[in-house]
C-alpha positions as a Python dict, from the first residue, in 0.01 Angstrom:
ca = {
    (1, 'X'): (0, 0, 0),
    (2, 'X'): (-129, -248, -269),
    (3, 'X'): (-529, -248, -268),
    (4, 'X'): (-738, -539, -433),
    (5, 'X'): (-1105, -451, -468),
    (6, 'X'): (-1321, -749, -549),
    (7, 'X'): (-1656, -632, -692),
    (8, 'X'): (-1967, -711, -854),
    (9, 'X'): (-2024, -427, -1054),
    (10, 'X'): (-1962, -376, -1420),
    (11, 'X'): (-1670, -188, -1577),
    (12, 'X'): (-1682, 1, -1929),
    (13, 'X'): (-1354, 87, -2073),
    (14, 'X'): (-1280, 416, -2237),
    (15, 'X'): (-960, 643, -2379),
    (16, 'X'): (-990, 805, -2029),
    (17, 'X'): (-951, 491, -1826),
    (18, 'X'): (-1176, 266, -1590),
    (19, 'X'): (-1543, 351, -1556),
    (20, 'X'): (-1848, 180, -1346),
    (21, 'X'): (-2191, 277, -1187),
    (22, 'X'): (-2139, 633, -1040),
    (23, 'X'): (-2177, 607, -667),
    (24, 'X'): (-1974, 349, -613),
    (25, 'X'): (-1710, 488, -829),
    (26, 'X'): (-1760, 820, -639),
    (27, 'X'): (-1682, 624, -347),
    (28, 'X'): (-1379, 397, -434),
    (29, 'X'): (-1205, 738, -571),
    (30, 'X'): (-1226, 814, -221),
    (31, 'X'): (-1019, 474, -94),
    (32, 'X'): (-811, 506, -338),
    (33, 'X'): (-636, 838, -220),
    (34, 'X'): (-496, 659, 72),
    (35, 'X'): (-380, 374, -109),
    (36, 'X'): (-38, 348, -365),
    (37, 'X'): (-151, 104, -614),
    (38, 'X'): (-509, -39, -683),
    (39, 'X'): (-628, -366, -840),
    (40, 'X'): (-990, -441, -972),
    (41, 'X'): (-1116, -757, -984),
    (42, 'X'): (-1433, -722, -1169),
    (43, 'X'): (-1686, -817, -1497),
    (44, 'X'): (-1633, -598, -1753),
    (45, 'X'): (-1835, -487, -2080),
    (46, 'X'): (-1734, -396, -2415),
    (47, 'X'): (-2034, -110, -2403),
    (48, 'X'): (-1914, 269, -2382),
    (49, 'X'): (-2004, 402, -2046),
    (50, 'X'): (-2352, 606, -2008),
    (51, 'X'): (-2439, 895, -1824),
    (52, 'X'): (-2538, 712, -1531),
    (53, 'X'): (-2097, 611, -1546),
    (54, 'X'): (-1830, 778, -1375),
    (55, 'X'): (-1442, 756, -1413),
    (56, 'X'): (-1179, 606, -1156),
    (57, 'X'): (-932, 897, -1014),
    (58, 'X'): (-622, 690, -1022),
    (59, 'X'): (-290, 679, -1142),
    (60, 'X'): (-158, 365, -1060),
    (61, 'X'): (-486, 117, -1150),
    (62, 'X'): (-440, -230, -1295),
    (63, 'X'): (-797, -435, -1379),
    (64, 'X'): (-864, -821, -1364),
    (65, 'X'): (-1148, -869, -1622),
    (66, 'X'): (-1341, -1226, -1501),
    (67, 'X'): (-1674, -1324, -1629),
    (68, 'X'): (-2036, -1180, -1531),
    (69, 'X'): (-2183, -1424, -1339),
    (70, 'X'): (-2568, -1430, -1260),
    (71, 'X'): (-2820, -1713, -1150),
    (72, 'X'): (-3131, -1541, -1276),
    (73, 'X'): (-3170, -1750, -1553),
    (74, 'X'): (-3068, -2190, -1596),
    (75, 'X'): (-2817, -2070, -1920),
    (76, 'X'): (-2629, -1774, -1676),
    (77, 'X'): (-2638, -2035, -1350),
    (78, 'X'): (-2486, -2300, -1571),
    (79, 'X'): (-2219, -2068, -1748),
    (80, 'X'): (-2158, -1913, -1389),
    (81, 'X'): (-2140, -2249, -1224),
    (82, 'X'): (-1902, -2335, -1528),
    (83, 'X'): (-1688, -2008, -1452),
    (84, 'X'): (-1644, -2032, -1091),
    (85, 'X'): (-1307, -2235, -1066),
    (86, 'X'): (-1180, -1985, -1311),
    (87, 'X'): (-1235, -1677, -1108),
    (88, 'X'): (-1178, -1836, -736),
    (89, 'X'): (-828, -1927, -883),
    (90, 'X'): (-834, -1541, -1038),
    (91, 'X'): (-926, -1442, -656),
    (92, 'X'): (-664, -1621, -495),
    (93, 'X'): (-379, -1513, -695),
    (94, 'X'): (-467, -1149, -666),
    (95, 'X'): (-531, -1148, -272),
    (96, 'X'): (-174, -1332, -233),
    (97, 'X'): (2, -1042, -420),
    (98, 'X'): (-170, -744, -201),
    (99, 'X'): (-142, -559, 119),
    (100, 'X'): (-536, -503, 203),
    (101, 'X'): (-819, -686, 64),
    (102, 'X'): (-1095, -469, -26),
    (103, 'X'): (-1438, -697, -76),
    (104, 'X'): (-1826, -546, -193),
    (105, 'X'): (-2088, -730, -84),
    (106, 'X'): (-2337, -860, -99),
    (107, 'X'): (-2317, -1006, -436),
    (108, 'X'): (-2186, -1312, -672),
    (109, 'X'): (-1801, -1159, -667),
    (110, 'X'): (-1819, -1058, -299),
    (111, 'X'): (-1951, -1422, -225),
    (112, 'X'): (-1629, -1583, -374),
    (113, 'X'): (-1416, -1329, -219),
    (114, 'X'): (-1546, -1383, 134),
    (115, 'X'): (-1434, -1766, 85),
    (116, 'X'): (-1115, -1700, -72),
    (117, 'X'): (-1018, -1417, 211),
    (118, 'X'): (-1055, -1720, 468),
    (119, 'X'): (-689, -1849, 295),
    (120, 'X'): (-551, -1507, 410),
    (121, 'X'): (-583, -1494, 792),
    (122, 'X'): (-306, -1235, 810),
    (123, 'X'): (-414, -976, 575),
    (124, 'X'): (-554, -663, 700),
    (125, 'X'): (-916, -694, 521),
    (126, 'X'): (-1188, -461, 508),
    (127, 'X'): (-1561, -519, 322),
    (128, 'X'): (-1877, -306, 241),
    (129, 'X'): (-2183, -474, 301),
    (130, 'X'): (-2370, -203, 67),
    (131, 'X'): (-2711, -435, 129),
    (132, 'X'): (-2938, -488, 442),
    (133, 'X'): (-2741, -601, 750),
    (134, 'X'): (-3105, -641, 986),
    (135, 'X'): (-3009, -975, 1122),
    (136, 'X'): (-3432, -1022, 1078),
    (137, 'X'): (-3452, -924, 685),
    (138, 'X'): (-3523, -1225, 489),
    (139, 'X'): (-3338, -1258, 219),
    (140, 'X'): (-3156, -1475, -41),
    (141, 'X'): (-2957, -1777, 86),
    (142, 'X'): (-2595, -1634, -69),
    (143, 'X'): (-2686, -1294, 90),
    (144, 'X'): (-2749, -1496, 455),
    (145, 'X'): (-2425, -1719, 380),
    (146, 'X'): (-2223, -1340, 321),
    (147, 'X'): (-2342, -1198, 659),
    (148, 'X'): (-2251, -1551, 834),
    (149, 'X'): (-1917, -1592, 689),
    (150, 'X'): (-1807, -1238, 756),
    (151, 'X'): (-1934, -1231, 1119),
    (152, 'X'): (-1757, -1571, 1177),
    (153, 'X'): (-1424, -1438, 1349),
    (154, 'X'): (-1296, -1806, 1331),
    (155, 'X'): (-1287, -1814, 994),
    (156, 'X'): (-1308, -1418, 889),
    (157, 'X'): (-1007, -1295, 1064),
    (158, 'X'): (-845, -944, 1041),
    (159, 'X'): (-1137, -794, 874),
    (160, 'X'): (-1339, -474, 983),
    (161, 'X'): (-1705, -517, 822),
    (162, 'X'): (-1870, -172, 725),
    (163, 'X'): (-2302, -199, 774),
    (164, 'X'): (-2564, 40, 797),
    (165, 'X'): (-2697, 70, 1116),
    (166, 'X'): (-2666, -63, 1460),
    (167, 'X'): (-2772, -384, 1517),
    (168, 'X'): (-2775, -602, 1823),
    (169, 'X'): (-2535, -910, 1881),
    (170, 'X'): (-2315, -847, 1670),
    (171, 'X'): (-1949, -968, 1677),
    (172, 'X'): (-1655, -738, 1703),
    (173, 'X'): (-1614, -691, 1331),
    (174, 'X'): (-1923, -559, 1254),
    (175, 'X'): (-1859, -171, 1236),
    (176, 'X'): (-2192, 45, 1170),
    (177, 'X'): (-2053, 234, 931),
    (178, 'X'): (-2235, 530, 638),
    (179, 'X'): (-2171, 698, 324),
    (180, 'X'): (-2175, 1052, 138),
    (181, 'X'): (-2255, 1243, -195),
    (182, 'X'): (-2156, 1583, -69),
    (183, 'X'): (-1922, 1753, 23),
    (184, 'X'): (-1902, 2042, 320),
    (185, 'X'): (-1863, 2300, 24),
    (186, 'X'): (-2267, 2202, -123),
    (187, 'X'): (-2351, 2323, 245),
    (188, 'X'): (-2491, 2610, 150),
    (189, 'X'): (-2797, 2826, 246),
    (190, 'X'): (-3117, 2709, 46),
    (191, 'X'): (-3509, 2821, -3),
    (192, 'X'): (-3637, 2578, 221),
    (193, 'X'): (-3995, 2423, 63),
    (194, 'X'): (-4272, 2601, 126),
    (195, 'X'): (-4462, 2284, 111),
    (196, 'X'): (-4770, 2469, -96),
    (197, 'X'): (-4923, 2344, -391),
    (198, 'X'): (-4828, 2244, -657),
    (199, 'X'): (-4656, 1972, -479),
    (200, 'X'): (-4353, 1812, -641),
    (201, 'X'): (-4257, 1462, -615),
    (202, 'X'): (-3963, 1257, -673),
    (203, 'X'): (-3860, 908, -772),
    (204, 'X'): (-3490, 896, -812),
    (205, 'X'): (-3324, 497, -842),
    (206, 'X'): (-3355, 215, -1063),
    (207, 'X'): (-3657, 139, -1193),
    (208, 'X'): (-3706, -248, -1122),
    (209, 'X'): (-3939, -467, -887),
    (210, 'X'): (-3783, -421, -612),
    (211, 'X'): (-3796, -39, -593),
    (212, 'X'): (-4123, -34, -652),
    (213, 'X'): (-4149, 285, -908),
    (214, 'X'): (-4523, 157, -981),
    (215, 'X'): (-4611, 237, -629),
    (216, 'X'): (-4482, 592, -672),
    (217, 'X'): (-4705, 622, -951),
    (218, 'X'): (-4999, 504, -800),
    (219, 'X'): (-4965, 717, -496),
    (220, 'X'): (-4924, 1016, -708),
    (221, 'X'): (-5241, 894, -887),
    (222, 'X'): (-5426, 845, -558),
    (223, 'X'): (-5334, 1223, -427),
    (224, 'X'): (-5484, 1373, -753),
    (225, 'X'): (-5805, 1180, -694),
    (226, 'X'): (-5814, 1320, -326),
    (227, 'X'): (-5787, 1690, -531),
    (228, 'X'): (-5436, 1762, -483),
    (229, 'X'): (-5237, 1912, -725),
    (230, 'X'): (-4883, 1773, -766),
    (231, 'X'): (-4660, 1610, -1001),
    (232, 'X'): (-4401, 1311, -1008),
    (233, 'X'): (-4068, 1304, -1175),
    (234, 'X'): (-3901, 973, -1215),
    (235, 'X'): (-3508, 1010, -1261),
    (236, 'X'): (-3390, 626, -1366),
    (237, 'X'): (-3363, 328, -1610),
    (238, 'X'): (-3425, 4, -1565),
    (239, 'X'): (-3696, -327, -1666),
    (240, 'X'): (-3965, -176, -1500),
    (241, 'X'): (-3985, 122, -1736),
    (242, 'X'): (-4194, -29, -2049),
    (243, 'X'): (-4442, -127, -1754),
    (244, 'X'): (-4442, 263, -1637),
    (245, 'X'): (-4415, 429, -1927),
    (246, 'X'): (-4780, 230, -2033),
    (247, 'X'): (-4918, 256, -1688),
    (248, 'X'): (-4888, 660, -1764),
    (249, 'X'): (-5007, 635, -2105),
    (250, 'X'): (-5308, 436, -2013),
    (251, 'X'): (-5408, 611, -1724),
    (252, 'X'): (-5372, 972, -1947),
    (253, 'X'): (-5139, 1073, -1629),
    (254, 'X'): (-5010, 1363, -1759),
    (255, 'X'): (-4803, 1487, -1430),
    (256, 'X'): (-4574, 1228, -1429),
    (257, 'X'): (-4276, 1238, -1632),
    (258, 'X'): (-4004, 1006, -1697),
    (259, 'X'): (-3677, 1121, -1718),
    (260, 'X'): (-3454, 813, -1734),
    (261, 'X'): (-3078, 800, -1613),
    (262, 'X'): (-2953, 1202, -1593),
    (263, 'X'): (-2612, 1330, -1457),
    (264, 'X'): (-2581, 1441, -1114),
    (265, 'X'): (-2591, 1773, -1182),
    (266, 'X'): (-2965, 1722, -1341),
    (267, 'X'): (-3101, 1493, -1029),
    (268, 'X'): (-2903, 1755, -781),
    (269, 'X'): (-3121, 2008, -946),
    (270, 'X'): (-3449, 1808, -918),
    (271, 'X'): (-3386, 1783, -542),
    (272, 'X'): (-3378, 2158, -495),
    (273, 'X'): (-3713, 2214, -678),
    (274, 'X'): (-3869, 1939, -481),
    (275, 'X'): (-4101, 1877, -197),
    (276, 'X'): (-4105, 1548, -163),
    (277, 'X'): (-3869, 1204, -261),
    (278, 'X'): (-4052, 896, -265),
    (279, 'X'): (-3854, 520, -244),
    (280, 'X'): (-4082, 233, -170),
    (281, 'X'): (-3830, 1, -183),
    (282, 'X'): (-3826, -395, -108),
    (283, 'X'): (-3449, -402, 62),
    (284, 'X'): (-3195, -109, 73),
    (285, 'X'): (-2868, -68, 263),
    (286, 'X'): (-2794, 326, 276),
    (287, 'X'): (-3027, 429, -15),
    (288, 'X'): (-2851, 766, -126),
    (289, 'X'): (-3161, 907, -328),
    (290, 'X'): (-3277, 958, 84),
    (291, 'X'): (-2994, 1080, 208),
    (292, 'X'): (-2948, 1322, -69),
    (293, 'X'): (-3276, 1492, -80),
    (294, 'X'): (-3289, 1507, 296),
    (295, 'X'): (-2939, 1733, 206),
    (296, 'X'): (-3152, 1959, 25),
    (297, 'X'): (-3459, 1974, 279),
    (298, 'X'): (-3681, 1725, 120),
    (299, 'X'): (-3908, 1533, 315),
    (300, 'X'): (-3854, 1147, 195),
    (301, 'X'): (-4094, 892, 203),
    (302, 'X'): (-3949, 552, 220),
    (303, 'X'): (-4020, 208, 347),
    (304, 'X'): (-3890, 148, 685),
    (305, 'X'): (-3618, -144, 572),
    (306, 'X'): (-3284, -172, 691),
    (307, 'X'): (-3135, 157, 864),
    (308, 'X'): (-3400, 395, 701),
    (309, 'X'): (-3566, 420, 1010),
    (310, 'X'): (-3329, 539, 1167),
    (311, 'X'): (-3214, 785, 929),
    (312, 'X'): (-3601, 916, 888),
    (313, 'X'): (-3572, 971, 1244),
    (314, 'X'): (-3854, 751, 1356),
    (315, 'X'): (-4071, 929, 1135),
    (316, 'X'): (-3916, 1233, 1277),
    (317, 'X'): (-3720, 1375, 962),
    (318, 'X'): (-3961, 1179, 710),
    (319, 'X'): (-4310, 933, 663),
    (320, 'X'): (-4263, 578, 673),
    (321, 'X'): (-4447, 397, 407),
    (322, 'X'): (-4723, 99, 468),
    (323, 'X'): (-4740, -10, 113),
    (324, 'X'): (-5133, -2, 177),
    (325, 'X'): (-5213, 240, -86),
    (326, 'X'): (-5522, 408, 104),
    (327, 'X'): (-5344, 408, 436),
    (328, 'X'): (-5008, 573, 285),
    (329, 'X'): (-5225, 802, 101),
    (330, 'X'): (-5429, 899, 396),
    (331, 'X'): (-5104, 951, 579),
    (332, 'X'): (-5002, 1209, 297),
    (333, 'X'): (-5303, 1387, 311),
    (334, 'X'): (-5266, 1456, 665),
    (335, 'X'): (-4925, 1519, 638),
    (336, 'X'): (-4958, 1823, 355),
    (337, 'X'): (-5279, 1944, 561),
    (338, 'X'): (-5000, 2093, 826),
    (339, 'X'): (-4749, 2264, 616),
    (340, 'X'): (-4548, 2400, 918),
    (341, 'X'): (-4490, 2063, 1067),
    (342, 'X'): (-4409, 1966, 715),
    (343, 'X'): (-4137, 2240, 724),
    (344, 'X'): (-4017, 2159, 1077),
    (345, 'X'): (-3914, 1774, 918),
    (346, 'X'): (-3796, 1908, 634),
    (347, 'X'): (-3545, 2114, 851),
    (348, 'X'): (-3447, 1795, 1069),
    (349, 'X'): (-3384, 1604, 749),
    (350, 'X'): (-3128, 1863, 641),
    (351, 'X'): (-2957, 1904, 983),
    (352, 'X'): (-2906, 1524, 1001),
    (353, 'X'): (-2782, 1438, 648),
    (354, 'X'): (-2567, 1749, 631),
    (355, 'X'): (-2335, 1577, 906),
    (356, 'X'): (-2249, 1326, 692),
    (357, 'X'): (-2035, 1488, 396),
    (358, 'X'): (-1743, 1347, 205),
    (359, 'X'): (-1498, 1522, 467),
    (360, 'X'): (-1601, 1334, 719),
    (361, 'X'): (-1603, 989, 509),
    (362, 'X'): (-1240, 1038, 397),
    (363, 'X'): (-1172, 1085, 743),
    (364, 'X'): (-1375, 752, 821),
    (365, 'X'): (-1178, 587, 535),
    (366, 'X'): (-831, 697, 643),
    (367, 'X'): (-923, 548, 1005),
    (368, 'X'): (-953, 197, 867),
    (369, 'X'): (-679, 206, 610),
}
């Protein structure tokens, strides 16, 4: 089987071959063992790849470089608007050569390929919408156009659409689907937190506005005022970081340290030693940094956006954050004042995100293919 992949995200070139952002790397690798040959239609950079980088697994892997297109900026939305016929065309040609169209969405290259794929009603089609699918989010206008075009079975035909979560009135493409990091092997017995002071927090993601790593901060900085001792490690890079890295200085917050972008290995590590993750994100589809620590018992708190509910369990398995500073903070201090229900989530969050290793997403994988 030939397999196109139309994606936003941005490739680095090495002696060793293809690299891009590790997750979704770490995920592809997994598509691409049930496929023959694999195309990448992508932006590309002429940087080395950085920690935060992973390789492609794949022997047979030809790449389409097209322009990075952006519309944060009038220069990038006129140079995009400028590029557009260049890298439709690009889209077409590709799509007409394969068996199985692979789109990533939402984004700039997934919105181009879910109006080219409308030229290929017959091709078996398949996209990850890696973003929030609540019909009720609001969001950007090209993220709303994504969601209608791929639900429209008039014009989307043949396609199987991968979200997070269940949602209601949906149309027949829309599979709820998930993801992984581990695999059934990492399932091994671990000290379970004690949930005991020193308490150990965790910010793992990228560190811009919409993640909200301030907010971490501050909530950290609120808990020491209330007398409790604990700590915050931030594991990420990003715009944000000149703003924390002065927000600690200035504030003489010694207990929070700023790690920037580590390997897996490092992060994996942090989880084990933790007590706590903390994401108060803006929008999320399946944010791994949850799913991950709940793997290693840690008790997330998160925003309740997209399908975290859900995978917190209702505030079973984890706390759902306000974004009220005094009212999340109160919340925490009850929370750490009953260590044994603390324990009880923290063994929920493990049993639920434990059923969802890479076994079981190959498996998932091979089903669509």
């Amino acid at each position: 089987m030939k397999f196109l992949v139309v994606t936003h995200v941005l490739h680095k070139y090495s002696p060793v071959g293809y690299w891009g952002y590790e997750p979704y790397v770490r995920e592809m690798n997994l598509w691409f063992k049930q496929v023959d040959e694999v195309t990448i239609i992508a932006p590309f950079s002429e940087e080395p790849p950085q920690t935060i980088d992973a390789a492609y697994e794949c022997d047979k892997l030809r790449s389409v470089k097209v322009p990075l297109i952006g519309f944060n900026s009038f220069g990038k939305a006129f140079k995009s608007l400028f590029f557009f016929p260049y890298i439709f065309i690009k889209l077409l040609l590709e799509m007409r050569k394969t068996d199985h169209i692979h789109l990533r969405c939402p984004g700039n290259m997934g919105l181009l390929g879910c109006v080219a794929q409308v030229f290929f009603p017959t091709k078996p089609k398949t996209a990850k919408y890696a973003g929030n699918w609540d019909p009720a989010a609001k969001q950007p206008l090209s993220y709303r156009f994504q969601k209608w075009l791929l639900s429209n079975t008039f014009l989307t035909k043949n396609m199987k659409v991968l979200v997070y979560g269940e949602w209601p009135r949906q149309t027949k493409n829309i599979k709820p689907f998930f993801t992984a990091s581990y695999a059934e092997s990492k399932k091994t017995k671990i000290a379970m937190p004690n949930f005991e002071p020193p308490f150990r927090f965790l910010f793992v993601g990228s560190l811009s506005k919409g993640k909200n790593p301030l907010y971490a901060v501050r909530l950290i900085e609120a808990l020491m005022a209330e007398g409790v001792d604990c700590s915050l490690d931030v594991y990420g890079e990003g715009n944000e970081m000149g703003a924390l890295q002065n927000y600690v200085h200035v504030k003489g917050l010694s207990n929070v340290n700023l790690h920037g972008n580590q390997s897996t290995e490092i992060v994996e590590a942090a989880y084990k030693e933790s007590h706590f993750l903390i994401l108060p994100s803006q929008s999320e589809g399946w944010p791994k940094a949850v799913a991950e620590a709940m793997f290693w018992g840690v008790v997330p708190l998160a925003t309740p956006v997209s399908c975290v509910p859900w995978m917190l369990g209702y505030g079973g398995r984890g706390l759902l954050l306000t974004m009220h500073l005094e009212k999340d903070t109160a919340q925490l201090l009850t929370a750490i004042a009953n260590p044994q229900q603390l324990v009880e989530m923290s063994k929920k969050a493990q049993h639920w995100s434990r059923e969802y290793t890479l076994e079981k997403f190959k498996t998932a994988i091979k089903g669509l293919l």
